[in-house]
PDB file of C-alpha atoms in Angstrom:
ATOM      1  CA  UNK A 172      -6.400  11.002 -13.111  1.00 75.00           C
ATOM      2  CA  UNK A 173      -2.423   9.537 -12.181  1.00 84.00           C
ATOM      3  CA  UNK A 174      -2.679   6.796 -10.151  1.00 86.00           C
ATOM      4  CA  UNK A 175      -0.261   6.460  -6.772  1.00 87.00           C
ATOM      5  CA  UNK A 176       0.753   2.822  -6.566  1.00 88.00           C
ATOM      6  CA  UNK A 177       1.757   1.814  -3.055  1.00 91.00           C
ATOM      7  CA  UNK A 178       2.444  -1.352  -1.191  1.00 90.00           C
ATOM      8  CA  UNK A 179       3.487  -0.879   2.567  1.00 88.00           C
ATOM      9  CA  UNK A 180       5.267  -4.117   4.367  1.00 82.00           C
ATOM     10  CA  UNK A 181       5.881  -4.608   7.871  1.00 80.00           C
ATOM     11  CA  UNK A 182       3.615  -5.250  10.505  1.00 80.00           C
ATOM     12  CA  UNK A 183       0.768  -3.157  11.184  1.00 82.00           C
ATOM     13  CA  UNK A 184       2.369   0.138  12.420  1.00 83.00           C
ATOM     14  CA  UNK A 185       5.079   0.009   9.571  1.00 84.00           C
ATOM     15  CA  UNK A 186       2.209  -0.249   7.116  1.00 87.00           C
ATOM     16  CA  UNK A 187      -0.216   2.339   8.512  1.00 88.00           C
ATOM     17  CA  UNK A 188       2.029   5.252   9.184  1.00 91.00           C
ATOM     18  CA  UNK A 189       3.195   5.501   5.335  1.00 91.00           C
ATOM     19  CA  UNK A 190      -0.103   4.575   4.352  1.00 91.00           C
ATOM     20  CA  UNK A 191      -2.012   7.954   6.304  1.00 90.00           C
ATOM     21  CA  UNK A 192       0.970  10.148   4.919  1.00 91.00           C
ATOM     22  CA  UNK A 193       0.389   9.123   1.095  1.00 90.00           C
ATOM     23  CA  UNK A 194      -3.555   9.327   2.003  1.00 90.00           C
ATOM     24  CA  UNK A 195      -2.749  12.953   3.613  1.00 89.00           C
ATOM     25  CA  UNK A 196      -0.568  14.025   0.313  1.00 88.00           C
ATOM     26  CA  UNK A 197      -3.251  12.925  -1.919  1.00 88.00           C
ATOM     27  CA  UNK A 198      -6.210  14.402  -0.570  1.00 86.00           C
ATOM     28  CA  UNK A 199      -4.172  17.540  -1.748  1.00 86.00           C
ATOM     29  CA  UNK A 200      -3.701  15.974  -5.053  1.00 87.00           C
ATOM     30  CA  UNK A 201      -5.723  15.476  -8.188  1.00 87.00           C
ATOM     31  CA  UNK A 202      -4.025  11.646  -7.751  1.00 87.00           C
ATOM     32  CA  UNK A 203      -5.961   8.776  -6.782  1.00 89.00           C
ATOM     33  CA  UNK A 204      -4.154   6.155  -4.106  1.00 91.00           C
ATOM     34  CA  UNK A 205      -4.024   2.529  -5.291  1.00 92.00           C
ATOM     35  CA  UNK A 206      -2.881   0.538  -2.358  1.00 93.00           C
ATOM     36  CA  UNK A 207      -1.618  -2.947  -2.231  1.00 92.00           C
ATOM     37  CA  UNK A 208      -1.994  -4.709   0.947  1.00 89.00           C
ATOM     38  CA  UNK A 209      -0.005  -7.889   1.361  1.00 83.00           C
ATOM     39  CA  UNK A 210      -1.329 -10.386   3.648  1.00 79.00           C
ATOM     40  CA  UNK A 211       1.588 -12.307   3.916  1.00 70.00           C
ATOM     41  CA  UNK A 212       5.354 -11.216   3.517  1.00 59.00           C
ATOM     42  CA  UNK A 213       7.788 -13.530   1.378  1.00 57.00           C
ATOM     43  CA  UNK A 214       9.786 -15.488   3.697  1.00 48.00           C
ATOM     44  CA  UNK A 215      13.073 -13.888   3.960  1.00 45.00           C
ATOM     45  CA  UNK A 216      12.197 -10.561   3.338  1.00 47.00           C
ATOM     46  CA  UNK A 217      11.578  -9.685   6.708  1.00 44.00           C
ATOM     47  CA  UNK A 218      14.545  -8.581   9.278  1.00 48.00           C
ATOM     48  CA  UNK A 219      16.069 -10.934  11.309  1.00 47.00           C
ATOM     49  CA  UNK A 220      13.885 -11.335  14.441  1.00 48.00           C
ATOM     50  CA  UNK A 221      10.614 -10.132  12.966  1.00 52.00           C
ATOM     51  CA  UNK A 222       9.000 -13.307  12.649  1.00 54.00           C
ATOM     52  CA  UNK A 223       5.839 -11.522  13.683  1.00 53.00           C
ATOM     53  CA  UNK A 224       5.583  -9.120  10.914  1.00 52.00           C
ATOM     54  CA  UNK A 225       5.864 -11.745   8.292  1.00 55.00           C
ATOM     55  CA  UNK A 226       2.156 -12.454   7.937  1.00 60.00           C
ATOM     56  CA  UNK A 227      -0.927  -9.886   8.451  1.00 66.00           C
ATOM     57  CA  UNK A 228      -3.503 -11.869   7.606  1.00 74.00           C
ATOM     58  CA  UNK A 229      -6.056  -8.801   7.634  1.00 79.00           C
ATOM     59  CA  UNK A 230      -7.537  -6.994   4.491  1.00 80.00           C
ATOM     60  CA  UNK A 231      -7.281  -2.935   4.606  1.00 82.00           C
ATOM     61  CA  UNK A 232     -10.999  -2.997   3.683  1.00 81.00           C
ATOM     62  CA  UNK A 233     -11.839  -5.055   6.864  1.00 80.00           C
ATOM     63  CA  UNK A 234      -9.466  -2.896   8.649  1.00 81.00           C
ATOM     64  CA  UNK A 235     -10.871   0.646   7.796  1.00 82.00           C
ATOM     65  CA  UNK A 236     -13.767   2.245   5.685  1.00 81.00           C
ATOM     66  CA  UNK A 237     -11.594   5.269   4.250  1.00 76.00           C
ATOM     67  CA  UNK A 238     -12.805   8.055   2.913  1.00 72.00           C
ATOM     68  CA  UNK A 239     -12.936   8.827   0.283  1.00 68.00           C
ATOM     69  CA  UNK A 240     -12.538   4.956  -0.643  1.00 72.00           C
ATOM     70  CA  UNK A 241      -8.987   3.720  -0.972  1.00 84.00           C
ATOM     71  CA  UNK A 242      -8.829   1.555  -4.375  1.00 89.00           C
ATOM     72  CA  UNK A 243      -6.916  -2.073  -3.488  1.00 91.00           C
ATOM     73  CA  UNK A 244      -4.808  -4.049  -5.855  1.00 92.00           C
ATOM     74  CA  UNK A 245      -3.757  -7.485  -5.979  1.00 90.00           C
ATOM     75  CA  UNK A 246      -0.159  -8.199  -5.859  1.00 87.00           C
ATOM     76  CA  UNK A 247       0.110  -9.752  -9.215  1.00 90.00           C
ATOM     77  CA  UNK A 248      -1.514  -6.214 -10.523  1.00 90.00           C
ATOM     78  CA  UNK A 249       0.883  -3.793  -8.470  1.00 88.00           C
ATOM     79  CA  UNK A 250       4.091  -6.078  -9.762  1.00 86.00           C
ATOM     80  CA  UNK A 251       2.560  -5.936 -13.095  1.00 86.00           C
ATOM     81  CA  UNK A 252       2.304  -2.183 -12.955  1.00 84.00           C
ATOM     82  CA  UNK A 253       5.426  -1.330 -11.017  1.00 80.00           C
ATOM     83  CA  UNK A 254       7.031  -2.993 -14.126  1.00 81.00           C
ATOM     84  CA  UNK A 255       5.008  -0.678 -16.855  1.00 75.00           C
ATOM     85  CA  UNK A 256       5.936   2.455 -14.475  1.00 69.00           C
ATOM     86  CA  UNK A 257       8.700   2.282 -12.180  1.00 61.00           C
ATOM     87  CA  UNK A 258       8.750   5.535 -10.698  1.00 63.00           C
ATOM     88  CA  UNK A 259       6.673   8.918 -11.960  1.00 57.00           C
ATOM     89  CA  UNK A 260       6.741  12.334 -10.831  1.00 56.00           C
ATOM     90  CA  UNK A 261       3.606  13.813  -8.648  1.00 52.00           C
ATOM     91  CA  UNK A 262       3.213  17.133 -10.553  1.00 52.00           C
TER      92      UNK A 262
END
């Protein structure tokens, strides 16, 4: 089964509302979601005067109990993969 790799930054709105659309899209999909769910942001990386969505110190799985289950990666593993596959096509 293709794997969809995804690693949403922001605070917790920015993160959730690309999060339930890939979820949506793959329920109609023979993919499976792999999500990686930063709990910090890289200093600098965030726009200027969004201090506040720099850290989300909050797991996914301590979040929400998705179903079905939403597979979580470190983000060592999604870098490592992102590398191997940079972009794919979901057919």
């Amino acid at each position: 089964m293709a794997k969809i790799y995804l690693r949403p930054i922001g605070g917790l709105g920015a993160r959730l509302i690309p999060l339930l659309q890939v979820m949506s899209a793959v329920r109609e999909s023979p993919h499976e979601l792999v999500v990686c769910w930063p709990l910090t942001s890289k200093p600098g990386k965030a726009r200027s005067g969004s201090s506040r969505e720099q850290s989300f110190e909050i797991g996914l799985s301590d979040l929400y109990d998705f179903d079905p289950p939403v597979t979580e990666i470190s983000e060592e593993g999604y870098l490592a993969k992102t590398e191997d596959l940079p972009q794919y096509p979901l057919k």
